[in-house]
CSV table of N, CA and C in Angstrom, one decimal:
chain,number,residue,atom,x,y,z
A,1,MET,N,-68.7,108.1,-134.4
A,1,MET,CA,-67.9,106.9,-134.0
A,1,MET,C,-68.7,105.9,-134.7
A,2,PRO,N,-67.9,104.9,-135.3
A,2,PRO,CA,-68.7,103.8,-135.8
A,2,PRO,C,-69.2,102.9,-134.6
A,3,GLU,N,-70.1,102.0,-135.1
A,3,GLU,CA,-70.7,101.3,-134.2
A,3,GLU,C,-69.7,100.2,-133.5
A,4,ASP,N,-68.9,99.7,-134.3
A,4,ASP,CA,-67.9,98.8,-133.6
A,4,ASP,C,-67.0,99.2,-132.6
A,5,GLU,N,-66.6,100.7,-133.0
A,5,GLU,CA,-65.8,101.4,-132.1
A,5,GLU,C,-66.6,101.8,-130.4
A,6,LEU,N,-67.8,102.1,-130.9
A,6,LEU,CA,-68.8,102.4,-129.9
A,6,LEU,C,-68.9,101.1,-128.9
A,7,SER,N,-69.1,100.1,-129.4
A,7,SER,CA,-69.2,98.8,-129.0
A,7,SER,C,-68.1,98.5,-127.9
A,8,ARG,N,-66.7,98.6,-128.4
A,8,ARG,CA,-65.8,98.3,-128.0
A,8,ARG,C,-65.2,99.1,-126.7
A,9,SER,N,-65.7,100.7,-126.8
A,9,SER,CA,-65.3,101.7,-125.8
A,9,SER,C,-66.1,101.3,-124.8
A,10,SER,N,-67.6,100.7,-124.8
A,10,SER,CA,-68.5,100.6,-123.6
A,10,SER,C,-68.1,99.5,-122.9
A,11,HIS,N,-67.3,98.5,-123.7
A,11,HIS,CA,-66.7,97.3,-123.0
A,11,HIS,C,-65.6,97.3,-122.4
A,12,SER,N,-64.8,98.6,-122.7
A,12,SER,CA,-63.4,98.5,-122.3
A,12,SER,C,-63.6,99.0,-120.9
A,13,ASN,N,-64.6,99.2,-120.2
A,13,ASN,CA,-64.5,99.7,-118.8
A,13,ASN,C,-65.8,99.2,-118.2
A,14,PRO,N,-65.7,97.7,-118.1
A,14,PRO,CA,-67.0,97.0,-117.4
A,14,PRO,C,-67.4,97.7,-116.4
A,15,GLY,N,-68.9,97.9,-116.1
A,15,GLY,CA,-69.2,98.3,-114.7
A,15,GLY,C,-69.3,99.7,-114.6
A,16,LYS,N,-68.7,100.2,-115.6
A,16,LYS,CA,-68.8,101.8,-115.6
A,16,LYS,C,-69.9,102.5,-116.5
A,17,SER,N,-70.4,103.3,-116.4
A,17,SER,CA,-71.3,104.0,-117.4
A,17,SER,C,-70.9,105.6,-117.1
A,18,LEU,N,-71.5,106.3,-118.1
A,18,LEU,CA,-71.5,107.8,-118.1
A,18,LEU,C,-72.9,108.5,-117.7
A,19,VAL,N,-72.9,109.3,-116.6
A,19,VAL,CA,-74.3,109.9,-116.2
A,19,VAL,C,-73.6,111.4,-116.4
A,20,ASN,N,-74.3,112.2,-117.4
A,20,ASN,CA,-74.0,113.7,-117.4
A,20,ASN,C,-72.4,113.7,-117.8
A,21,GLY,N,-71.7,112.8,-118.6
A,21,GLY,CA,-70.5,112.9,-118.9
A,21,GLY,C,-69.5,112.3,-117.9
A,22,ILE,N,-70.0,112.1,-116.6
A,22,ILE,CA,-69.3,111.6,-115.6
A,22,ILE,C,-69.1,110.2,-115.2
A,23,LYS,N,-68.0,109.4,-115.3
A,23,LYS,CA,-68.0,108.0,-115.0
A,23,LYS,C,-68.7,107.8,-113.7
A,24,THR,N,-69.3,106.7,-113.8
A,24,THR,CA,-70.0,106.2,-112.3
A,24,THR,C,-70.2,104.8,-112.4
A,25,ASN,N,-70.3,104.2,-111.1
A,25,ASN,CA,-70.4,102.9,-111.0
A,25,ASN,C,-71.8,102.3,-110.5
A,26,PRO,N,-72.7,101.8,-111.6
A,26,PRO,CA,-74.0,101.5,-111.4
A,26,PRO,C,-74.1,100.4,-110.5
A,27,ALA,N,-73.0,99.5,-110.1
A,27,ALA,CA,-73.3,98.6,-108.9
A,27,ALA,C,-73.2,99.5,-107.5
A,28,SER,N,-73.0,100.5,-107.2
A,28,SER,CA,-73.0,101.3,-105.9
A,28,SER,C,-74.3,101.2,-105.4
A,29,ASN,N,-74.6,100.9,-104.1
A,29,ASN,CA,-75.5,100.8,-103.4
A,29,ASN,C,-76.1,102.2,-103.3
A,30,ASN,N,-75.5,103.3,-103.3
A,30,ASN,CA,-76.0,104.7,-102.9
A,30,ASN,C,-76.1,105.5,-104.1
A,31,PRO,N,-77.7,105.8,-104.3
A,31,PRO,CA,-78.0,106.4,-105.6
A,31,PRO,C,-77.2,107.6,-105.9
A,32,LYS,N,-77.1,108.4,-104.6
A,32,LYS,CA,-76.6,109.6,-104.6
A,32,LYS,C,-75.0,109.8,-105.1
A,33,SER,N,-74.4,108.7,-104.8
A,33,SER,CA,-73.1,108.8,-104.9
A,33,SER,C,-72.9,108.7,-106.5
A,34,SER,N,-73.6,107.8,-107.4
A,34,SER,CA,-73.5,107.5,-108.5
A,34,SER,C,-73.5,109.0,-109.3
A,35,LEU,N,-74.1,109.9,-108.9
A,35,LEU,CA,-74.6,111.3,-109.4
A,35,LEU,C,-73.3,112.3,-108.9
A,36,SER,N,-72.5,111.9,-108.0
A,36,SER,CA,-71.6,112.7,-107.6
A,36,SER,C,-70.7,113.5,-108.5
A,37,VAL,N,-70.3,114.7,-108.2
A,37,VAL,CA,-69.1,115.2,-109.4
A,37,VAL,C,-67.8,114.9,-108.6
A,38,PRO,N,-66.8,114.3,-109.4
A,38,PRO,CA,-65.6,114.3,-108.7
A,38,PRO,C,-65.1,115.6,-108.6
A,39,VAL,N,-64.2,115.3,-107.6
A,39,VAL,CA,-63.3,116.8,-107.0
A,39,VAL,C,-62.3,117.0,-108.0
A,40,GLY,N,-62.3,118.5,-108.0
A,40,GLY,CA,-61.7,119.1,-109.2
A,40,GLY,C,-61.5,120.6,-108.7
A,41,PRO,N,-60.8,121.3,-109.9
A,41,PRO,CA,-60.7,122.8,-109.6
A,41,PRO,C,-62.0,123.2,-110.1
A,42,PRO,N,-62.3,124.5,-109.4
A,42,PRO,CA,-63.3,125.4,-109.9
A,42,PRO,C,-63.3,125.7,-111.1
A,43,VAL,N,-64.6,125.9,-111.6
A,43,VAL,CA,-64.8,126.5,-113.0
A,43,VAL,C,-65.2,127.9,-113.0
A,44,TYR,N,-64.5,128.9,-113.5
A,44,TYR,CA,-64.9,130.4,-113.7
A,44,TYR,C,-65.5,130.5,-114.9
A,45,VAL,N,-66.8,131.3,-114.6
A,45,VAL,CA,-67.7,131.8,-116.0
A,45,VAL,C,-68.1,133.0,-115.7
A,46,ASP,N,-68.3,133.8,-116.9
A,46,ASP,CA,-69.1,135.2,-116.7
A,46,ASP,C,-70.5,134.9,-116.0
A,47,LEU,N,-71.3,134.2,-116.8
A,47,LEU,CA,-72.7,134.0,-116.2
A,47,LEU,C,-73.0,132.7,-116.4
A,48,ALA,N,-74.0,132.5,-115.0
A,48,ALA,CA,-74.5,131.1,-115.0
A,48,ALA,C,-75.9,131.3,-114.7
A,49,TYR,N,-76.6,130.3,-115.3
A,49,TYR,CA,-78.1,130.1,-114.9
A,49,TYR,C,-78.2,129.2,-113.9
A,50,ILE,N,-78.8,129.4,-112.8
A,50,ILE,CA,-79.0,128.4,-111.7
A,50,ILE,C,-80.1,127.4,-112.1
A,51,PRO,N,-79.7,126.2,-112.2
A,51,PRO,CA,-80.4,125.1,-112.9
A,51,PRO,C,-82.0,125.0,-112.1
A,52,ASN,N,-82.8,124.5,-112.9
A,52,ASN,CA,-84.0,124.3,-112.5
A,52,ASN,C,-84.9,125.5,-111.7
A,53,HIS,N,-84.6,126.3,-112.4
A,53,HIS,CA,-85.4,127.7,-111.7
A,53,HIS,C,-85.2,127.7,-110.2
A,54,CYS,N,-84.0,127.6,-110.0
A,54,CYS,CA,-83.3,127.8,-108.5
A,54,CYS,C,-84.3,126.8,-107.7
A,55,SER,N,-84.5,125.7,-108.0
A,55,SER,CA,-85.1,124.7,-107.4
A,55,SER,C,-84.0,124.0,-106.3
A,56,GLY,N,-84.1,123.9,-105.2
A,56,GLY,CA,-83.4,123.0,-104.4
A,56,GLY,C,-83.2,121.4,-104.7
A,57,LYS,N,-83.8,121.1,-105.7
A,57,LYS,CA,-83.7,119.5,-106.2
A,57,LYS,C,-82.3,119.5,-106.8
A,58,ASN,N,-81.7,120.2,-107.4
A,58,ASN,CA,-80.6,120.1,-108.2
A,58,ASN,C,-79.5,120.9,-107.6
A,59,THR,N,-79.7,122.0,-106.9
A,59,THR,CA,-78.3,122.8,-106.5
A,59,THR,C,-78.3,123.1,-105.1
A,60,ASP,N,-77.0,122.7,-104.8
A,60,ASP,CA,-76.4,123.1,-103.4
A,60,ASP,C,-75.4,123.6,-103.3
A,61,PRO,N,-74.6,124.0,-102.1
A,61,PRO,CA,-73.6,124.8,-101.9
A,61,PRO,C,-72.3,124.3,-102.8
A,62,GLU,N,-72.1,122.6,-103.0
A,62,GLU,CA,-71.2,122.5,-104.1
A,62,GLU,C,-71.2,122.7,-105.5
A,63,PHE,N,-72.3,123.3,-105.9
A,63,PHE,CA,-72.6,123.8,-107.2
A,63,PHE,C,-71.9,125.3,-107.3
A,64,PHE,N,-71.9,126.0,-106.1
A,64,PHE,CA,-71.4,127.6,-106.0
A,64,PHE,C,-70.2,127.4,-105.7
A,65,LYS,N,-69.5,126.3,-104.9
A,65,LYS,CA,-68.1,126.3,-104.8
A,65,LYS,C,-67.3,125.8,-106.2
A,66,ARG,N,-68.0,125.1,-106.9
A,66,ARG,CA,-67.4,124.7,-108.1
A,66,ARG,C,-67.6,125.6,-109.3
A,67,VAL,N,-68.7,126.1,-109.6
A,67,VAL,CA,-69.2,127.1,-110.6
A,67,VAL,C,-69.2,128.2,-110.1
A,68,ARG,N,-68.1,129.5,-110.3
A,68,ARG,CA,-67.8,130.6,-109.9
A,68,ARG,C,-68.0,131.5,-110.9
A,69,ALA,N,-69.1,132.3,-110.9
A,69,ALA,CA,-69.7,133.1,-111.9
A,69,ALA,C,-69.5,134.5,-111.6
A,70,SER,N,-69.4,135.3,-112.2
A,70,SER,CA,-69.6,136.9,-112.3
A,70,SER,C,-71.1,137.2,-112.0
A,71,TYR,N,-72.0,136.6,-112.7
A,71,TYR,CA,-73.4,136.5,-112.5
A,71,TYR,C,-74.1,135.4,-112.5
A,72,TYR,N,-75.1,135.3,-111.6
A,72,TYR,CA,-75.8,134.1,-111.6
A,72,TYR,C,-77.3,134.7,-111.7
A,73,VAL,N,-78.0,133.9,-112.5
A,73,VAL,CA,-79.3,134.3,-112.9
A,73,VAL,C,-80.2,133.4,-112.1
A,74,VAL,N,-81.3,133.8,-111.5
A,74,VAL,CA,-82.4,133.1,-110.7
A,74,VAL,C,-83.7,133.5,-111.4
A,75,SER,N,-84.2,132.4,-111.9
A,75,SER,CA,-85.4,132.6,-112.8
A,75,SER,C,-86.7,132.1,-111.9
A,76,GLY,N,-86.5,131.6,-110.8
A,76,GLY,CA,-87.8,130.6,-110.0
A,76,GLY,C,-88.6,131.8,-109.9
A,77,ASN,N,-90.3,131.4,-110.2
A,77,ASN,CA,-91.3,132.2,-110.0
A,77,ASN,C,-92.4,131.5,-109.8
A,78,ASP,N,-92.3,130.4,-108.8
A,78,ASP,CA,-93.3,129.3,-108.6
A,78,ASP,C,-93.1,128.8,-107.1
A,79,ALA,N,-93.8,129.6,-106.2
A,79,ALA,CA,-93.8,129.4,-104.7
A,79,ALA,C,-94.3,128.1,-104.3
A,80,ALA,N,-95.2,127.6,-105.1
A,80,ALA,CA,-95.8,126.5,-104.7
A,80,ALA,C,-94.8,125.1,-105.0
A,81,ASN,N,-93.9,125.4,-105.8
A,81,ASN,CA,-92.9,124.1,-106.3
A,81,ASN,C,-91.6,124.6,-105.4
A,82,GLY,N,-91.5,125.4,-104.9
A,82,GLY,CA,-90.3,126.0,-104.0
A,82,GLY,C,-89.2,126.5,-105.0
A,83,GLU,N,-89.6,127.5,-105.9
A,83,GLU,CA,-88.6,128.2,-106.9
A,83,GLU,C,-89.1,129.5,-106.7
A,84,PRO,N,-88.4,130.3,-106.6
A,84,PRO,CA,-86.8,129.9,-106.1
A,84,PRO,C,-86.8,129.4,-104.8
A,85,SER,N,-85.8,128.7,-104.6
A,85,SER,CA,-85.5,127.9,-103.3
A,85,SER,C,-84.8,128.9,-102.3
A,86,ARG,N,-85.3,129.0,-101.1
A,86,ARG,CA,-84.5,129.8,-100.0
A,86,ARG,C,-83.2,129.0,-99.9
A,87,ALA,N,-83.2,127.7,-99.6
A,87,ALA,CA,-82.0,126.9,-99.5
A,87,ALA,C,-80.9,127.0,-100.6
A,88,VAL,N,-81.3,127.3,-101.9
A,88,VAL,CA,-80.4,127.5,-103.0
A,88,VAL,C,-79.8,128.9,-102.8
A,89,LEU,N,-80.4,130.2,-102.4
A,89,LEU,CA,-79.9,131.3,-102.3
A,89,LEU,C,-78.9,130.9,-100.9
A,90,ASP,N,-79.2,130.3,-99.9
A,90,ASP,CA,-78.4,130.5,-98.9
A,90,ASP,C,-77.1,129.5,-99.3
A,91,ALA,N,-77.3,128.5,-100.3
A,91,ALA,CA,-76.1,127.8,-100.7
A,91,ALA,C,-75.2,128.8,-101.6
A,92,LEU,N,-75.6,129.6,-102.2
A,92,LEU,CA,-74.9,130.7,-102.8
A,92,LEU,C,-73.8,131.4,-101.9
A,93,LEU,N,-74.6,131.7,-100.5
A,93,LEU,CA,-73.6,132.4,-99.7
A,93,LEU,C,-72.7,131.5,-99.1
A,94,GLU,N,-73.1,130.2,-98.8
A,94,GLU,CA,-72.1,129.0,-98.2
A,94,GLU,C,-71.2,128.8,-99.1
A,95,GLY,N,-71.5,128.6,-100.2
A,95,GLY,CA,-70.2,128.3,-101.5
A,95,GLY,C,-69.4,129.6,-101.9
A,96,LYS,N,-70.0,130.8,-101.8
A,96,LYS,CA,-69.1,131.8,-102.0
A,96,LYS,C,-68.1,132.1,-101.0
A,97,SER,N,-68.6,131.9,-99.7
A,97,SER,CA,-67.7,132.1,-98.7
A,97,SER,C,-66.4,131.3,-98.4
A,98,GLN,N,-66.5,130.0,-99.4
A,98,GLN,CA,-65.5,129.2,-99.3
A,98,GLN,C,-64.5,129.3,-100.5
A,99,TRP,N,-64.8,130.4,-101.2
A,99,TRP,CA,-64.0,130.9,-102.6
A,99,TRP,C,-62.5,131.0,-102.3
A,100,GLY,N,-62.2,131.7,-101.0
A,100,GLY,CA,-60.9,132.4,-100.8
A,100,GLY,C,-60.4,133.6,-101.6
A,101,GLU,N,-61.3,134.1,-102.6
A,101,GLU,CA,-61.1,135.3,-103.0
A,101,GLU,C,-62.3,136.1,-103.0
A,102,ASN,N,-62.2,137.3,-103.0
A,102,ASN,CA,-63.4,138.2,-102.9
A,102,ASN,C,-63.9,138.7,-104.1
A,103,LEU,N,-64.2,138.0,-105.2
A,103,LEU,CA,-64.7,138.3,-106.5
A,103,LEU,C,-65.9,138.8,-106.3
A,104,GLN,N,-66.2,140.0,-107.0
A,104,GLN,CA,-67.5,140.6,-107.1
A,104,GLN,C,-68.5,139.4,-107.8
A,105,VAL,N,-69.6,139.1,-107.5
A,105,VAL,CA,-70.7,138.5,-107.5
A,105,VAL,C,-72.1,139.1,-108.0
A,106,THR,N,-72.8,139.1,-109.0
A,106,THR,CA,-74.1,139.8,-109.0
A,106,THR,C,-75.0,138.7,-109.3
A,107,LEU,N,-76.2,138.8,-108.4
A,107,LEU,CA,-77.3,138.0,-108.7
A,107,LEU,C,-78.3,138.6,-109.1
A,108,ILE,N,-79.0,137.9,-110.3
A,108,ILE,CA,-79.8,138.4,-111.1
A,108,ILE,C,-81.1,137.8,-111.2
A,109,PRO,N,-82.1,138.3,-110.2
A,109,PRO,CA,-83.5,137.5,-110.1
A,109,PRO,C,-84.4,138.1,-111.3
A,110,THR,N,-84.9,137.2,-111.9
A,110,THR,CA,-85.9,137.5,-113.2
A,110,THR,C,-87.3,137.9,-112.7
A,111,HIS,N,-87.4,137.5,-111.6
A,111,HIS,CA,-88.6,137.7,-110.8
A,111,HIS,C,-88.6,138.3,-109.5
A,112,ASP,N,-89.3,139.4,-109.3
A,112,ASP,CA,-89.5,139.9,-107.8
A,112,ASP,C,-90.5,138.9,-107.1
A,113,THR,N,-89.9,137.8,-106.2
A,113,THR,CA,-90.4,137.3,-105.4
A,113,THR,C,-90.4,137.5,-104.1
A,114,GLU,N,-91.4,136.8,-103.1
A,114,GLU,CA,-91.5,137.1,-101.5
A,114,GLU,C,-89.9,136.4,-101.2
A,115,VAL,N,-89.6,135.4,-101.6
A,115,VAL,CA,-88.4,134.4,-101.2
A,115,VAL,C,-87.2,135.3,-101.7
A,116,THR,N,-87.3,135.9,-102.6
A,116,THR,CA,-85.7,136.8,-102.8
A,116,THR,C,-86.0,138.1,-101.8
A,117,ARG,N,-87.2,138.6,-102.1
A,117,ARG,CA,-87.2,139.5,-101.0
A,117,ARG,C,-86.7,139.6,-99.5
A,118,GLU,N,-87.1,138.5,-98.8
A,118,GLU,CA,-87.1,138.1,-97.8
A,118,GLU,C,-85.5,137.5,-97.5
A,119,TRP,N,-84.8,136.8,-98.4
A,119,TRP,CA,-83.7,136.5,-98.3
A,119,TRP,C,-82.7,137.5,-98.4
A,120,TYR,N,-83.1,138.5,-99.5
A,120,TYR,CA,-82.3,139.8,-99.7
A,120,TYR,C,-82.3,140.5,-98.4
A,121,GLN,N,-83.3,140.7,-97.7
A,121,GLN,CA,-83.2,141.7,-96.5
A,121,GLN,C,-82.7,141.0,-95.2
A,122,GLN,N,-82.9,139.6,-95.1
A,122,GLN,CA,-82.0,138.9,-93.7
A,122,GLN,C,-80.9,138.6,-94.1
A,123,THR,N,-80.2,138.6,-95.3
A,123,THR,CA,-78.9,138.3,-95.5
A,123,THR,C,-78.1,139.4,-96.2
A,124,HIS,N,-78.6,140.5,-96.2
A,124,HIS,CA,-77.8,141.5,-96.6
A,124,HIS,C,-76.6,142.1,-96.1
A,125,GLU,N,-76.3,141.7,-95.0
A,125,GLU,CA,-74.9,142.1,-94.5
A,125,GLU,C,-74.1,141.0,-94.9
A,126,LYS,N,-74.5,139.6,-94.8
A,126,LYS,CA,-73.5,138.4,-95.3
A,126,LYS,C,-73.3,138.8,-96.7
A,127,GLN,N,-74.1,139.5,-97.7
A,127,GLN,CA,-73.9,139.5,-98.8
A,127,GLN,C,-73.0,140.4,-99.2
A,128,GLN,N,-72.9,141.8,-98.4
A,128,GLN,CA,-72.0,142.8,-98.5
A,128,GLN,C,-70.5,142.2,-98.1
A,129,GLU,N,-70.7,141.5,-97.1
A,129,GLU,CA,-69.3,140.8,-96.7
A,129,GLU,C,-68.6,139.9,-97.7
A,130,LEU,N,-69.5,139.3,-98.3
A,130,LEU,CA,-68.9,138.2,-99.6
A,130,LEU,C,-69.2,139.0,-100.7
A,131,ASN,N,-69.3,140.2,-101.0
A,131,ASN,CA,-69.0,140.8,-102.3
A,131,ASN,C,-70.0,140.5,-103.3
A,132,ILE,N,-71.4,140.3,-102.8
A,132,ILE,CA,-72.7,139.8,-103.7
A,132,ILE,C,-73.5,140.9,-103.9
A,133,MET,N,-73.8,141.1,-105.1
A,133,MET,CA,-74.8,142.3,-104.9
A,133,MET,C,-75.9,141.8,-105.9
A,134,VAL,N,-77.2,142.0,-105.4
A,134,VAL,CA,-78.5,141.6,-106.0
A,134,VAL,C,-78.9,142.8,-107.0
A,135,LEU,N,-79.1,142.4,-108.2
A,135,LEU,CA,-79.3,143.4,-109.2
A,135,LEU,C,-81.0,143.4,-109.1
A,136,ALA,N,-81.5,144.7,-109.0
A,136,ALA,CA,-82.8,145.0,-109.2
A,136,ALA,C,-83.1,145.7,-110.4
A,137,SER,N,-84.0,145.2,-111.0
A,137,SER,CA,-84.3,145.9,-112.4
A,137,SER,C,-85.0,146.9,-112.1
A,138,SER,N,-84.9,148.0,-113.0
A,138,SER,CA,-85.6,149.3,-113.0
A,138,SER,C,-85.9,149.7,-114.3
A,139,SER,N,-86.0,148.7,-115.2
A,139,SER,CA,-86.2,148.6,-116.6
A,139,SER,C,-87.3,147.9,-117.0
A,140,THR,N,-88.2,148.1,-117.7
A,140,THR,CA,-89.3,147.2,-118.0
A,140,THR,C,-89.3,147.0,-119.7
A,141,VAL,N,-89.6,145.9,-120.0
A,141,VAL,CA,-89.5,145.7,-121.4
A,141,VAL,C,-91.0,145.3,-121.8
A,142,VAL,N,-91.8,145.9,-122.8
A,142,VAL,CA,-93.1,145.8,-123.1
A,142,VAL,C,-93.1,145.2,-124.7
A,143,MET,N,-93.7,144.1,-124.6
A,143,MET,CA,-93.6,143.5,-125.9
A,143,MET,C,-95.1,142.8,-126.2
A,144,GLN,N,-95.9,143.3,-127.2
A,144,GLN,CA,-97.1,143.0,-127.6
A,144,GLN,C,-98.0,143.4,-126.1
A,145,ASP,N,-98.8,142.3,-125.8
A,145,ASP,CA,-99.6,142.3,-124.3
A,145,ASP,C,-98.6,141.8,-123.0
A,146,GLU,N,-97.6,141.8,-123.2
A,146,GLU,CA,-96.8,141.4,-122.1
A,146,GLU,C,-95.7,142.3,-121.7
A,147,SER,N,-95.6,142.5,-120.4
A,147,SER,CA,-94.2,143.5,-120.1
A,147,SER,C,-93.6,142.6,-118.9
A,148,PHE,N,-92.2,142.8,-118.8
A,148,PHE,CA,-91.6,142.0,-117.8
A,148,PHE,C,-90.3,142.8,-117.4
A,149,PRO,N,-89.7,142.8,-116.3
A,149,PRO,CA,-88.7,143.4,-116.0
A,149,PRO,C,-87.1,143.0,-116.6
A,150,ALA,N,-86.4,143.9,-117.0
A,150,ALA,CA,-85.1,143.7,-117.9
A,150,ALA,C,-84.0,144.2,-117.3
A,151,CYS,N,-82.9,143.4,-117.4
A,151,CYS,CA,-81.4,143.9,-117.0
A,151,CYS,C,-80.5,143.8,-118.1
A,152,LYS,N,-79.8,144.7,-118.2
A,152,LYS,CA,-78.6,145.0,-119.2
A,152,LYS,C,-77.4,144.4,-118.4
A,153,ILE,N,-76.7,143.3,-119.4
A,153,ILE,CA,-75.3,142.9,-118.5
A,153,ILE,C,-74.3,143.1,-119.7
A,154,GLU,N,-73.2,143.9,-119.5
A,154,GLU,CA,-72.1,144.3,-120.2
A,154,GLU,C,-70.8,143.5,-119.9
A,155,PHE,N,-70.2,142.6,-120.6
A,155,PHE,CA,-68.8,142.2,-120.3
A,155,PHE,C,-67.6,143.1,-121.0
């Protein structure tokens, strides 16, 4: 976009700006309200990576209500920083419970952590009720001096 068009478009809506592609009002006194996602229909995707290594800083039940995936990848492996967050895993259950349809969901943890093991054991009945399967890796990939669990996903 030429600079003069860019300048005009930014002045055509005074007091509004874009944060992550969403129009916000910087004059708002509530900082959280400026980052809220507008109400709209859910988005259906095959695969979603849970943001920020499954940290509770960026993901809440609203994420799972709006982003409806067949597969969610959980990559957190830093207990000191709350990754993965038990609250985010619980948010998956809360968000999925409000879908109104019983679509199969597969959760793919990239690391075997105490948080995911405890969550799996303590909420297993609820997972079954909501048609959520937690995929455990039975395969290992070895590359040079490193080995790690691997999962194959087919669409």
